[in-house]
Coordinates of C-alpha atoms in Angstrom, one line a residue:
Chain A
M85 CA 141.2 103.3 -33.1
D86 CA 143.8 106.1 -33.5
Y87 CA 146.5 106.0 -30.7
F88 CA 148.1 109.2 -31.9
L89 CA 151.4 107.5 -32.7
T90 CA 154.2 109.7 -34.0
E91 CA 155.0 109.6 -37.6
E92 CA 158.0 107.5 -36.9
Q93 CA 156.1 105.1 -34.6
Q94 CA 153.5 104.7 -37.4
M95 CA 156.2 104.0 -39.9
I96 CA 157.6 101.3 -37.5
K97 CA 154.2 99.7 -37.1
D98 CA 153.4 99.8 -40.8
L99 CA 156.8 98.2 -41.7
A100 CA 156.4 95.5 -39.1
A101 CA 152.9 94.8 -40.4
R102 CA 154.1 94.6 -44.0
I103 CA 156.8 92.1 -43.0
A104 CA 154.3 90.1 -40.9
D105 CA 151.9 89.9 -43.9
E106 CA 154.3 89.4 -46.7
R107 CA 157.1 87.3 -45.1
V108 CA 155.9 85.8 -41.9
K109 CA 152.3 84.8 -42.5
P110 CA 153.1 82.6 -45.5
V111 CA 155.6 80.5 -43.5
A112 CA 154.0 80.6 -40.1
A113 CA 152.4 77.1 -40.3
E114 CA 155.5 75.5 -41.7
L115 CA 157.7 77.0 -39.0
D116 CA 155.3 75.8 -36.3
E117 CA 155.2 72.3 -37.9
K118 CA 159.0 72.0 -38.3
E119 CA 159.9 73.8 -35.1
E120 CA 162.5 75.6 -37.0
F121 CA 164.3 78.7 -35.8
P122 CA 163.4 81.6 -38.2
W123 CA 166.9 82.8 -39.0
E124 CA 165.8 84.0 -42.4
L125 CA 163.1 86.2 -40.9
M126 CA 165.5 87.5 -38.2
K127 CA 167.7 88.6 -41.1
V128 CA 164.7 90.4 -42.7
L129 CA 163.9 92.1 -39.4
G130 CA 167.6 93.1 -39.1
E131 CA 167.7 94.6 -42.6
A132 CA 164.5 96.5 -41.9
D133 CA 166.3 98.1 -38.8
L134 CA 163.6 96.7 -36.5
F135 CA 166.1 95.4 -33.9
A136 CA 167.3 99.1 -33.6
V137 CA 164.0 100.5 -32.4
W138 CA 164.6 100.1 -28.7
V139 CA 168.3 100.8 -28.7
P140 CA 169.6 104.3 -27.9
E141 CA 170.9 106.3 -30.9
E142 CA 174.4 106.6 -29.4
Y143 CA 174.8 102.8 -29.8
G144 CA 173.5 102.3 -33.3
G145 CA 169.8 102.3 -32.5
L146 CA 166.9 104.5 -33.4
G147 CA 166.3 105.7 -29.9
G148 CA 162.8 104.4 -29.3
G149 CA 161.8 102.4 -26.3
V150 CA 159.2 100.1 -24.9
L151 CA 156.3 101.3 -27.2
E152 CA 158.3 101.0 -30.4
Q153 CA 159.4 97.5 -29.4
A154 CA 155.8 96.7 -28.5
L155 CA 154.5 97.9 -31.9
V156 CA 156.8 95.5 -33.7
V157 CA 156.0 92.6 -31.5
E158 CA 152.3 93.1 -31.8
E159 CA 152.4 93.2 -35.6
L160 CA 154.7 90.1 -35.9
S161 CA 152.5 88.2 -33.4
R162 CA 149.5 88.7 -35.6
A163 CA 151.3 86.5 -38.1
C164 CA 153.4 84.2 -35.8
S165 CA 154.2 84.8 -32.2
G166 CA 157.1 82.3 -32.4
V167 CA 158.8 84.7 -34.7
A168 CA 157.8 87.6 -32.5
V169 CA 159.2 86.2 -29.3
S170 CA 162.5 85.4 -31.0
Y171 CA 162.7 89.0 -31.8
A172 CA 161.4 90.2 -28.4
A173 CA 163.9 88.0 -26.5
S174 CA 166.7 90.0 -28.0
A175 CA 165.1 93.1 -26.3
L176 CA 164.8 91.1 -23.1
G177 CA 168.5 90.2 -23.3
S178 CA 169.6 93.7 -24.1
F179 CA 167.6 95.8 -21.7
P180 CA 169.9 94.9 -18.8
I181 CA 172.8 96.3 -20.8
I182 CA 170.9 99.4 -21.9
L183 CA 169.8 100.1 -18.3
F184 CA 172.9 99.0 -16.3
G185 CA 175.8 98.5 -18.7
T186 CA 178.9 100.6 -18.6
E187 CA 179.8 102.8 -21.6
E188 CA 182.2 100.2 -22.7
Q189 CA 179.7 97.4 -22.4
K190 CA 177.1 99.3 -24.4
Q191 CA 179.6 100.2 -27.1
R192 CA 180.7 96.6 -27.3
Y193 CA 177.3 94.9 -27.5
L194 CA 174.5 97.2 -28.5
P195 CA 175.4 98.1 -32.1
D196 CA 175.4 94.4 -33.1
I197 CA 172.1 93.8 -31.4
A198 CA 170.6 96.9 -33.0
S199 CA 171.7 95.8 -36.5
G200 CA 170.3 92.3 -35.9
K201 CA 173.8 90.8 -36.5
R202 CA 173.7 89.2 -33.0
L203 CA 170.7 88.1 -31.0
A204 CA 170.5 88.5 -27.3
A205 CA 168.9 86.3 -24.6
F206 CA 168.1 86.5 -20.9
A207 CA 169.0 83.6 -18.7
L208 CA 167.2 83.6 -15.3
T209 CA 165.0 80.6 -14.9
E210 CA 166.3 77.3 -13.5
A211 CA 164.7 74.0 -12.7
N212 CA 164.0 75.1 -9.2
A213 CA 163.8 78.8 -9.7
G214 CA 160.8 80.1 -11.6
S215 CA 158.2 82.3 -9.9
D216 CA 160.3 82.0 -6.8
V217 CA 163.7 83.3 -7.9
S218 CA 165.2 82.6 -4.5
G219 CA 165.9 79.1 -5.8
I220 CA 168.6 80.1 -8.2
A221 CA 171.6 77.8 -7.9
T222 CA 173.9 79.0 -10.7
T223 CA 177.0 80.5 -9.1
A224 CA 179.5 83.0 -10.2
T225 CA 182.8 83.1 -8.2
L226 CA 185.4 85.7 -8.6
D227 CA 188.8 84.2 -9.3
G228 CA 191.5 86.8 -10.1
D229 CA 190.3 88.8 -13.0
E230 CA 187.6 86.4 -14.0
Y231 CA 184.3 85.1 -12.8
V232 CA 183.7 81.4 -13.0
L233 CA 180.1 80.4 -13.7
N234 CA 178.6 77.0 -12.8
G235 CA 175.0 75.9 -13.2
T236 CA 172.2 75.2 -15.6
K237 CA 169.6 77.7 -16.8
Q238 CA 166.4 76.3 -18.2
W239 CA 163.8 77.3 -20.9
I240 CA 165.9 80.1 -22.2
T241 CA 164.3 81.7 -25.2
N242 CA 166.9 82.1 -28.1
G243 CA 169.1 79.6 -26.2
G244 CA 171.7 78.3 -28.6
E245 CA 170.8 80.9 -31.3
A246 CA 171.7 84.1 -29.4
D247 CA 175.3 85.3 -29.3
I248 CA 174.9 87.5 -26.2
Y249 CA 173.5 86.1 -22.9
T250 CA 172.6 88.2 -19.8
V251 CA 172.8 85.7 -17.0
I252 CA 171.7 85.9 -13.4
A253 CA 173.9 84.0 -10.9
V254 CA 174.6 83.9 -7.2
T255 CA 177.7 85.8 -6.1
D256 CA 176.8 85.7 -2.4
K257 CA 174.8 82.8 -1.0
T258 CA 174.3 84.3 2.4
K259 CA 172.3 87.3 1.0
G260 CA 169.4 85.5 -0.9
P261 CA 168.2 87.6 -3.9
R262 CA 170.4 90.4 -2.7
G263 CA 173.3 88.1 -3.5
Y264 CA 172.5 87.8 -7.1
S265 CA 174.5 89.5 -9.9
A266 CA 174.0 89.9 -13.6
F267 CA 176.7 89.0 -16.2
I268 CA 177.2 89.2 -19.9
V269 CA 178.3 85.9 -21.4
E270 CA 179.1 85.5 -25.1
K271 CA 178.4 82.4 -27.1
G272 CA 181.7 80.6 -27.8
T273 CA 183.1 81.1 -24.3
P274 CA 184.6 77.8 -23.2
G275 CA 182.4 76.2 -20.6
L276 CA 179.2 77.5 -22.1
S277 CA 177.0 74.9 -23.8
F278 CA 173.4 74.3 -24.7
G279 CA 171.0 71.5 -23.8
K280 CA 168.3 69.9 -25.9
K281 CA 165.8 72.0 -27.7
E282 CA 162.5 71.8 -25.8
K283 CA 159.3 70.5 -27.5
K284 CA 156.6 73.1 -26.8
L285 CA 152.8 73.5 -27.0
G286 CA 153.1 76.7 -28.9
I287 CA 155.6 79.4 -30.1
R288 CA 157.3 76.5 -31.8
A289 CA 159.4 78.5 -34.2
S290 CA 161.2 79.9 -31.3
A291 CA 164.2 78.1 -29.7
T292 CA 163.9 77.2 -26.0
R293 CA 166.9 75.5 -24.5
E294 CA 169.0 74.8 -21.5
V295 CA 172.0 77.1 -21.1
I296 CA 174.8 75.2 -19.3
F297 CA 177.8 76.7 -17.5
E298 CA 180.6 74.4 -16.6
N299 CA 183.6 76.3 -15.1
C300 CA 182.7 79.0 -17.7
R301 CA 185.3 81.8 -17.2
I302 CA 184.3 85.3 -18.2
P303 CA 186.3 88.6 -17.7
K304 CA 185.5 90.5 -14.6
E305 CA 184.4 93.4 -16.8
N306 CA 181.4 91.4 -17.9
L307 CA 179.6 92.0 -14.6
L308 CA 176.6 94.2 -15.2
G309 CA 176.1 97.0 -12.6
R310 CA 177.5 96.0 -9.2
E311 CA 177.6 92.6 -7.4
G312 CA 174.3 92.1 -5.7
Q313 CA 172.3 94.1 -8.2
G314 CA 171.1 91.0 -10.2
F315 CA 167.6 91.0 -8.7
V316 CA 167.1 94.7 -9.3
I317 CA 168.4 94.4 -12.8
T318 CA 165.9 91.6 -13.4
M319 CA 162.9 93.5 -12.1
K320 CA 163.8 96.7 -14.0
T321 CA 164.2 94.7 -17.1
F322 CA 160.9 92.9 -16.7
D323 CA 159.2 96.3 -16.1
R324 CA 160.3 97.1 -19.7
T325 CA 159.6 93.8 -21.3
R326 CA 156.2 92.8 -19.7
P327 CA 154.4 95.3 -21.8
G328 CA 156.1 93.6 -24.7
V329 CA 154.5 90.3 -23.7
G330 CA 151.2 92.2 -23.5
A331 CA 151.8 93.4 -27.1
Q332 CA 152.5 89.8 -28.1
A333 CA 149.2 88.8 -26.6
V334 CA 147.4 91.7 -28.3
G335 CA 148.9 90.7 -31.6
I336 CA 147.9 87.0 -31.3
A337 CA 144.4 88.0 -30.3
Q338 CA 144.1 90.5 -33.2
G339 CA 145.2 87.8 -35.6
A340 CA 142.6 85.4 -34.2
L341 CA 139.9 88.0 -34.3
D342 CA 140.7 88.8 -37.9
E343 CA 140.4 85.1 -38.8
A344 CA 137.2 84.7 -36.9
V345 CA 135.5 87.7 -38.7
K346 CA 136.7 86.5 -42.1
Y347 CA 135.4 83.0 -41.5
A348 CA 132.1 84.1 -40.0
R349 CA 131.4 86.1 -43.2
E350 CA 132.2 83.2 -45.5
R351 CA 130.8 80.2 -43.6
V352 CA 127.2 79.5 -44.6
Q353 CA 125.0 77.4 -42.3
F354 CA 121.1 77.3 -42.3
G355 CA 121.3 79.2 -45.6
Q356 CA 123.1 82.3 -44.4
P357 CA 126.6 83.4 -43.3
I358 CA 127.1 82.6 -39.6
S359 CA 128.0 86.3 -39.1
S360 CA 124.3 87.0 -39.4
F361 CA 123.6 85.1 -36.2
Q362 CA 123.5 87.2 -33.1
G363 CA 125.2 84.5 -31.1
I364 CA 128.3 84.8 -33.3
Q365 CA 128.0 88.6 -33.5
F366 CA 128.0 89.0 -29.7
M367 CA 131.1 86.8 -29.5
L368 CA 132.9 88.9 -32.1
A369 CA 131.8 92.1 -30.4
D370 CA 133.2 90.9 -27.1
M371 CA 136.4 89.8 -28.6
A372 CA 137.0 93.1 -30.5
T373 CA 136.2 95.1 -27.3
Q374 CA 138.6 93.1 -25.2
V375 CA 141.4 93.3 -27.8
E376 CA 141.0 97.1 -28.1
A377 CA 141.0 97.5 -24.3
A378 CA 144.2 95.4 -24.0
R379 CA 145.9 97.3 -26.7
A380 CA 144.9 100.6 -25.1
L381 CA 146.4 99.5 -21.8
V382 CA 149.6 98.1 -23.3
Y383 CA 150.2 101.3 -25.3
S384 CA 149.5 103.5 -22.3
V385 CA 151.8 101.6 -20.0
A386 CA 154.5 101.5 -22.6
R387 CA 154.3 105.2 -23.2
W388 CA 154.3 105.9 -19.5
I389 CA 157.5 103.8 -19.0
D390 CA 159.1 105.6 -22.0
S391 CA 158.4 108.9 -20.4
G392 CA 160.9 108.0 -17.7
A393 CA 158.4 107.2 -15.0
K394 CA 159.6 105.4 -11.9
D395 CA 157.7 102.8 -10.0
V396 CA 156.1 101.2 -13.1
S397 CA 156.1 97.6 -12.0
Q398 CA 152.4 97.5 -11.1
A399 CA 151.4 99.0 -14.5
A400 CA 153.8 96.7 -16.4
A401 CA 152.3 93.7 -14.6
M402 CA 148.7 94.9 -15.4
A403 CA 149.5 95.3 -19.1
K404 CA 150.9 91.7 -19.3
L405 CA 148.2 90.2 -17.1
F406 CA 145.2 91.8 -18.8
A407 CA 146.4 91.3 -22.4
S408 CA 147.5 87.7 -21.9
D409 CA 144.2 86.7 -20.3
V410 CA 142.3 88.5 -23.1
C411 CA 144.5 86.7 -25.6
M412 CA 143.7 83.3 -24.2
K413 CA 140.0 83.9 -24.1
V414 CA 139.9 85.5 -27.6
T415 CA 141.8 82.7 -29.2
V416 CA 139.7 80.0 -27.6
D417 CA 136.6 81.9 -28.9
A418 CA 138.1 82.1 -32.4
V419 CA 138.6 78.4 -32.5
Q420 CA 134.9 78.0 -31.3
I421 CA 133.7 80.3 -34.1
L422 CA 135.6 78.3 -36.7
G423 CA 134.2 75.1 -35.2
G424 CA 135.6 71.9 -36.6
Y425 CA 137.7 73.9 -39.0
G426 CA 139.2 75.9 -36.2
Y427 CA 140.4 72.7 -34.6
M428 CA 142.3 71.6 -37.7
R429 CA 145.8 72.7 -38.5
E430 CA 144.8 73.8 -42.0
Y431 CA 143.4 76.9 -40.3
P432 CA 145.7 79.3 -38.3
V433 CA 143.5 79.7 -35.2
E434 CA 144.5 76.5 -33.4
K435 CA 148.1 77.6 -33.5
M436 CA 147.1 81.0 -32.1
M437 CA 145.3 79.3 -29.3
R438 CA 148.4 77.2 -28.5
D439 CA 150.6 80.2 -28.8
A440 CA 148.4 82.3 -26.5
K441 CA 148.9 80.1 -23.4
I442 CA 152.6 81.0 -22.9
T443 CA 151.7 84.7 -22.6
Q444 CA 149.9 83.8 -19.3
I445 CA 153.0 82.0 -18.1
Y446 CA 156.3 83.5 -19.0
E447 CA 158.0 86.6 -17.7
G448 CA 156.1 85.9 -14.5
T449 CA 153.0 83.8 -14.4
N450 CA 149.8 85.7 -14.2
Q451 CA 149.5 84.7 -10.6
I452 CA 152.8 86.4 -9.9
Q453 CA 151.5 89.5 -11.8
R454 CA 148.5 89.6 -9.6
S455 CA 150.8 89.4 -6.5
I456 CA 152.8 92.3 -7.8
I457 CA 149.7 94.4 -8.5
A458 CA 148.1 93.6 -5.1
L459 CA 151.2 94.1 -3.0
D460 CA 151.7 97.4 -4.7
L461 CA 148.2 98.4 -3.9
I462 CA 148.5 97.4 -0.2
K463 CA 151.9 99.0 0.1
K464 CA 150.7 102.3 -1.2
A465 CA 147.6 102.2 1.0
A466 CA 149.7 101.5 4.0
R467 CA 152.0 104.4 3.2
K468 CA 149.0 106.7 2.9
N469 CA 147.5 105.7 6.2
K470 CA 150.7 106.1 8.2
Chain B
M138 CA 179.9 100.0 -62.0
H139 CA 177.1 102.5 -62.7
I140 CA 173.7 100.8 -63.0
V141 CA 170.5 102.6 -64.0
A142 CA 167.1 101.2 -63.1
C143 CA 164.0 102.6 -64.8
I144 CA 160.8 102.5 -62.8
K145 CA 157.3 103.5 -63.5
Q146 CA 154.5 104.5 -61.2
V147 CA 151.3 102.5 -62.1
P148 CA 147.8 102.2 -60.6
D149 CA 147.6 99.1 -58.3
P150 CA 146.4 96.5 -60.7
S151 CA 144.4 94.8 -58.0
Q152 CA 142.2 98.0 -57.8
A153 CA 142.2 98.8 -61.5
R154 CA 138.9 99.6 -63.2
I155 CA 137.9 101.1 -66.5
D156 CA 135.4 103.9 -67.0
R157 CA 132.8 102.4 -69.3
E158 CA 131.7 105.8 -70.6
T159 CA 135.2 107.2 -71.6
G160 CA 137.1 103.9 -71.9
L161 CA 139.9 105.3 -69.8
V162 CA 141.6 103.7 -66.8
I163 CA 140.1 105.2 -63.6
R164 CA 143.1 106.7 -61.7
E165 CA 141.4 108.6 -59.0
G166 CA 141.2 106.9 -55.7
V167 CA 143.4 104.1 -56.8
D168 CA 146.7 103.5 -54.9
K169 CA 149.8 104.0 -57.0
I170 CA 152.7 101.6 -56.7
I171 CA 156.0 100.8 -58.4
N172 CA 155.3 98.7 -61.4
P173 CA 155.9 95.2 -60.0
Y174 CA 158.5 94.1 -62.6
D175 CA 160.5 97.3 -62.0
L176 CA 160.9 96.4 -58.4
H177 CA 162.9 93.4 -59.6
A178 CA 164.9 95.6 -61.9
L179 CA 165.8 97.9 -59.0
E180 CA 166.5 95.0 -56.7
E181 CA 169.0 93.5 -59.2
A182 CA 170.7 96.9 -59.6
L183 CA 171.1 97.1 -55.9
R184 CA 172.5 93.6 -55.6
I185 CA 175.0 94.3 -58.4
K186 CA 176.1 97.4 -56.5
E187 CA 176.4 95.4 -53.3
T188 CA 178.6 92.7 -54.8
K189 CA 180.6 94.7 -57.3
G190 CA 180.5 98.2 -55.9
G191 CA 179.5 101.3 -57.9
K192 CA 176.2 103.2 -57.8
V193 CA 172.6 102.9 -58.7
T194 CA 170.7 105.7 -60.4
V195 CA 166.9 105.4 -60.7
L196 CA 164.9 107.1 -63.4
S197 CA 161.2 107.6 -63.7
M198 CA 159.1 109.6 -66.1
G199 CA 155.7 110.7 -65.0
P200 CA 153.7 113.3 -63.3
A201 CA 154.9 115.1 -60.1
S202 CA 153.2 112.4 -58.0
A203 CA 155.6 109.8 -59.4
E204 CA 158.1 111.3 -57.0
Q205 CA 156.8 108.8 -54.5
V206 CA 158.2 105.8 -56.4
L207 CA 161.6 107.4 -56.4
R208 CA 161.3 107.9 -52.6
D209 CA 160.6 104.2 -52.4
A210 CA 163.7 103.6 -54.5
I211 CA 165.8 105.7 -52.1
A212 CA 164.4 103.8 -49.2
M213 CA 165.5 100.5 -50.8
G214 CA 169.0 101.9 -51.4
A215 CA 169.2 103.9 -54.6
D216 CA 172.1 106.4 -54.6
Q217 CA 170.6 108.9 -57.0
V218 CA 167.1 109.4 -58.4
I219 CA 165.8 111.6 -61.2
L220 CA 162.2 112.4 -62.0
L221 CA 161.5 113.2 -65.6
S222 CA 158.5 115.4 -65.3
D223 CA 157.3 118.2 -67.5
R224 CA 154.0 119.1 -69.2
Q225 CA 155.8 118.5 -72.6
F226 CA 156.5 114.9 -71.7
A227 CA 152.8 114.2 -71.1
G228 CA 150.9 111.9 -73.4
A229 CA 154.0 110.0 -74.5
D230 CA 153.6 106.6 -76.2
T231 CA 156.3 104.0 -76.0
L232 CA 158.4 105.6 -78.8
A233 CA 158.5 109.0 -77.1
T234 CA 159.0 107.4 -73.7
S235 CA 161.9 105.4 -75.0
Y236 CA 163.4 108.5 -76.5
T237 CA 163.0 110.5 -73.4
L238 CA 164.5 107.9 -71.1
A239 CA 167.3 107.3 -73.5
R240 CA 168.2 111.0 -73.5
A241 CA 168.3 111.0 -69.8
V242 CA 170.6 107.9 -69.7
A243 CA 172.8 109.6 -72.2
R244 CA 173.2 112.5 -69.8
L245 CA 174.5 110.2 -67.0
E246 CA 178.1 109.4 -66.8
D247 CA 179.7 106.0 -67.6
V248 CA 176.5 103.9 -67.5
N249 CA 177.4 100.2 -67.7
L250 CA 173.9 98.7 -67.5
V251 CA 170.3 99.8 -67.8
I252 CA 167.7 97.6 -66.1
C253 CA 164.0 97.8 -66.7
G254 CA 161.1 95.6 -65.8
K255 CA 160.0 93.5 -68.7
Q256 CA 156.8 95.5 -69.1
A257 CA 154.5 97.9 -67.2
V258 CA 151.4 96.3 -65.8
D259 CA 149.2 99.3 -67.0
G260 CA 150.3 99.5 -70.7
D261 CA 151.7 95.9 -71.0
T262 CA 153.6 96.8 -74.2
A263 CA 157.1 95.6 -73.2
Q264 CA 158.5 98.1 -75.8
V265 CA 160.3 100.7 -73.7
G266 CA 163.3 98.7 -72.7
P267 CA 164.2 97.6 -76.2
G268 CA 163.2 101.0 -77.5
M269 CA 165.7 102.7 -75.2
A270 CA 168.4 100.3 -76.4
A271 CA 167.6 101.2 -80.0
K272 CA 167.8 105.0 -79.3
L273 CA 171.1 104.5 -77.3
D274 CA 172.4 102.2 -80.1
I275 CA 173.4 99.6 -77.6
P276 CA 172.4 95.9 -77.3
H277 CA 169.6 94.6 -75.2
I278 CA 168.3 91.3 -73.7
T279 CA 164.7 91.0 -72.8
Q280 CA 163.0 88.7 -70.3
V281 CA 166.2 88.1 -68.2
R282 CA 165.7 85.6 -65.4
K283 CA 169.3 85.3 -64.2
L284 CA 172.6 87.1 -64.6
R285 CA 175.3 84.5 -65.0
E286 CA 178.4 86.6 -65.5
L287 CA 178.9 90.4 -65.2
T288 CA 182.1 92.3 -65.8
E289 CA 182.7 96.0 -66.7
D290 CA 182.3 95.2 -70.3
K291 CA 180.4 92.0 -70.7
L292 CA 177.1 90.4 -69.5
V293 CA 176.0 86.8 -69.9
A294 CA 172.4 86.3 -69.0
E295 CA 169.6 83.8 -69.1
K296 CA 166.7 84.9 -71.2
L297 CA 163.3 83.3 -70.5
T298 CA 161.6 81.9 -73.6
D299 CA 158.4 80.0 -74.1
R300 CA 160.2 76.7 -74.1
G301 CA 162.9 77.3 -71.6
Y302 CA 165.8 79.8 -71.6
E303 CA 168.5 81.0 -73.8
V304 CA 172.0 82.1 -72.7
V305 CA 172.9 85.4 -74.3
E306 CA 176.1 87.3 -74.1
V307 CA 176.2 91.1 -74.8
P308 CA 179.0 93.7 -74.6
L309 CA 178.3 96.5 -72.2
P310 CA 176.8 99.0 -72.0
A311 CA 173.5 97.3 -72.6
V312 CA 169.8 97.4 -71.6
I313 CA 168.1 94.4 -70.1
T314 CA 164.5 93.9 -69.1
V315 CA 163.8 91.5 -66.3
V316 CA 161.2 89.0 -65.1
K317 CA 160.0 88.2 -61.6
E318 CA 162.0 84.9 -61.3
L319 CA 165.2 87.0 -61.2
N320 CA 165.1 87.9 -57.5
E321 CA 162.9 88.8 -54.5
P322 CA 162.8 92.5 -54.0
R323 CA 163.8 93.7 -50.5
I324 CA 161.6 95.4 -48.0
P325 CA 163.1 98.8 -47.2
G326 CA 164.5 99.4 -43.7
L327 CA 163.5 102.2 -41.3
R328 CA 166.7 104.2 -41.9
G329 CA 166.2 104.1 -45.6
M330 CA 162.6 105.2 -45.2
M331 CA 163.6 108.1 -43.0
R332 CA 166.3 109.1 -45.5
A333 CA 163.8 108.9 -48.3
K334 CA 161.3 111.1 -46.5
K335 CA 163.8 113.9 -46.3
A336 CA 165.4 113.5 -49.7
E337 CA 165.2 116.2 -52.4
I338 CA 164.0 114.7 -55.7
P339 CA 165.6 116.4 -58.7
V340 CA 163.3 117.0 -61.6
W341 CA 164.5 117.1 -65.2
G342 CA 162.6 118.7 -68.0
P343 CA 163.2 118.6 -71.8
E344 CA 166.0 121.1 -71.7
D345 CA 167.9 119.1 -69.1
I346 CA 168.1 116.2 -71.4
E347 CA 168.4 118.3 -74.6
A348 CA 165.4 116.6 -76.1
E349 CA 164.0 117.6 -79.5
A350 CA 160.5 119.1 -78.9
D351 CA 158.8 117.0 -81.5
R352 CA 160.1 113.7 -80.3
I353 CA 158.7 113.9 -76.8
G354 CA 155.2 113.8 -75.2
L355 CA 152.1 113.7 -77.4
K356 CA 153.9 115.4 -80.3
G357 CA 156.5 112.7 -80.5
S358 CA 153.9 109.9 -80.2
P359 CA 152.6 108.4 -83.4
T360 CA 150.5 105.9 -81.5
Q361 CA 147.0 107.0 -80.9
V362 CA 144.6 105.0 -78.8
W363 CA 141.5 104.6 -80.8
R364 CA 139.3 103.0 -78.3
T365 CA 139.7 101.3 -74.9
F366 CA 137.1 98.9 -73.8
E367 CA 136.5 96.0 -71.4
P368 CA 136.1 92.8 -73.3
E369 CA 132.5 91.6 -73.2
R370 CA 132.1 88.4 -71.3
H371 CA 130.4 85.5 -73.0
R372 CA 129.8 82.9 -70.4
K373 CA 126.7 81.3 -71.7
G374 CA 126.8 77.7 -70.5
E375 CA 124.7 75.1 -72.2
M376 CA 123.8 71.7 -70.7
L377 CA 123.8 68.7 -72.9
E378 CA 121.1 66.2 -71.9
G379 CA 120.8 62.5 -72.4
T380 CA 122.9 59.4 -71.8
P381 CA 126.7 59.8 -71.7
S382 CA 127.0 58.5 -75.2
E383 CA 124.3 60.8 -76.5
Q384 CA 126.0 63.7 -74.8
A385 CA 129.3 62.8 -76.3
A386 CA 127.7 62.6 -79.8
A387 CA 126.1 66.0 -79.3
L388 CA 129.3 67.5 -78.2
W389 CA 131.1 66.1 -81.2
Q390 CA 128.5 67.6 -83.5
R391 CA 128.9 71.0 -81.8
L392 CA 132.6 71.0 -82.0
R393 CA 132.5 70.0 -85.7
S394 CA 130.2 72.9 -86.5
L395 CA 132.5 75.5 -84.9

């Protein structure tokens, strides 16, 4: 289907597709097996200017937004979503700076992110703070011209690999989430260290680690926005990155669908290719329809956000929710169509099925997305009836 | 250092077919790409520039549509491109092509090294690189798989042979033709692609390179293609029957009678 992308957007998508097919696909299984961070591929993406697509032109970017980032993530995910999420996490870590950074902060950090020279990461989750962010225990205390950070962040994508961390910490315990603030912490700062690399079900090429702060002192100027804005910064950031998770889901699902169609045409049983059986045909038809619907939603939401729309949280949640549920279903069906072969690691679909699961979990579980969507509905209805 | 890379636009070999009636390669509806070996030539030129400084000029001779491969070259990082395109250049064999490209190189300033792919995948002659060197009266190394040492006036390179490789030293300027083992061509970036889209592609004709009219194009081409045809496929299998020793004896007889 034609989504009427601009010439530049089409160029971005085509380039990402080329890199996915020529560079990522051939090494995807190996990266998964070895759980190796794909630095070489990050370099390729950097040289291709793909880290620049969501960064404003004034700061060394190409001036695109959520849609451009989503196009790249989708294409990379078709080949390996572990690679795609390592790329996307840099967007997640940099959106707080783009949205809330001072001119000086933007000048200082964004050009290196745009060139791919430095990766970014976003550090929110803790052992007792996931869906319920009110459990955050990491603190930041102002001491003269410095904030002192203490606490441990968990499951941080690009942890240890990224150079720039956007960190959410408590500056005022008495205020709950309104007492959270966001900070920029650079790798190499004394007191910042990294825990063990997590062993995961999927997206195994990506690095997921603890990020530990022990009397980690950062200059006062590294506060993003104002004290107490941490929660708002987080939500505004997720509004821009959840469609990206949706794009990741669309990409994985498209990859699985492609494999399923290819296999169904080749695999002969009962004297004919299994693609001639209506049972298989109907499965493929449903998969393709769902993937297209998910893509249409993700692109529409991304475009809408890029237009400068406000109050986009519900739509962003819908894009992430719908696409990730489609992704899980489509990848399970792809494994089913490939049968025994689908279950084996020699074929790529079992990895896609493993990779799919995380899209229903991170950046807010799909239950949290449903809460956001429902509360928004109810709130709007209540306002109308007043 | 001024490095010149010569590239050719060819039909994508994965889509190549021959018209059985005319014996000609069908070019319509077939994607056109940079000759794969030439990509390695261009990549090496760019790497030399990146490590030693200087500039990369890319030449291509062909119809107006060959402009696209030069845009691709700009996207990858070429500083200057020139399309040699004129009706009088058409129908050139390797002799006329070598002459034409050599004339163009001679018009460029202070060229240290000319790099070509080892051959084009459509003609497969591997003659144009050495042909250019002959016309320019400078040395050449074919089948280069690695540059060992490169200075302003000397090149030491590994030349691939059937049995291994030879290490060859030449004074510069020189021409080299390269094989795929040399490097991995880069994928162009978005900024390069945008620059390439807007770029003006200069076109040179015979007068720009002061070419003699009877040495270019069809007039300058003593080679005439007599006939092009697809080889007929003989794949008639024959099963030998009997016990293994009878089969072996029968096979021996057949081989002896060849």
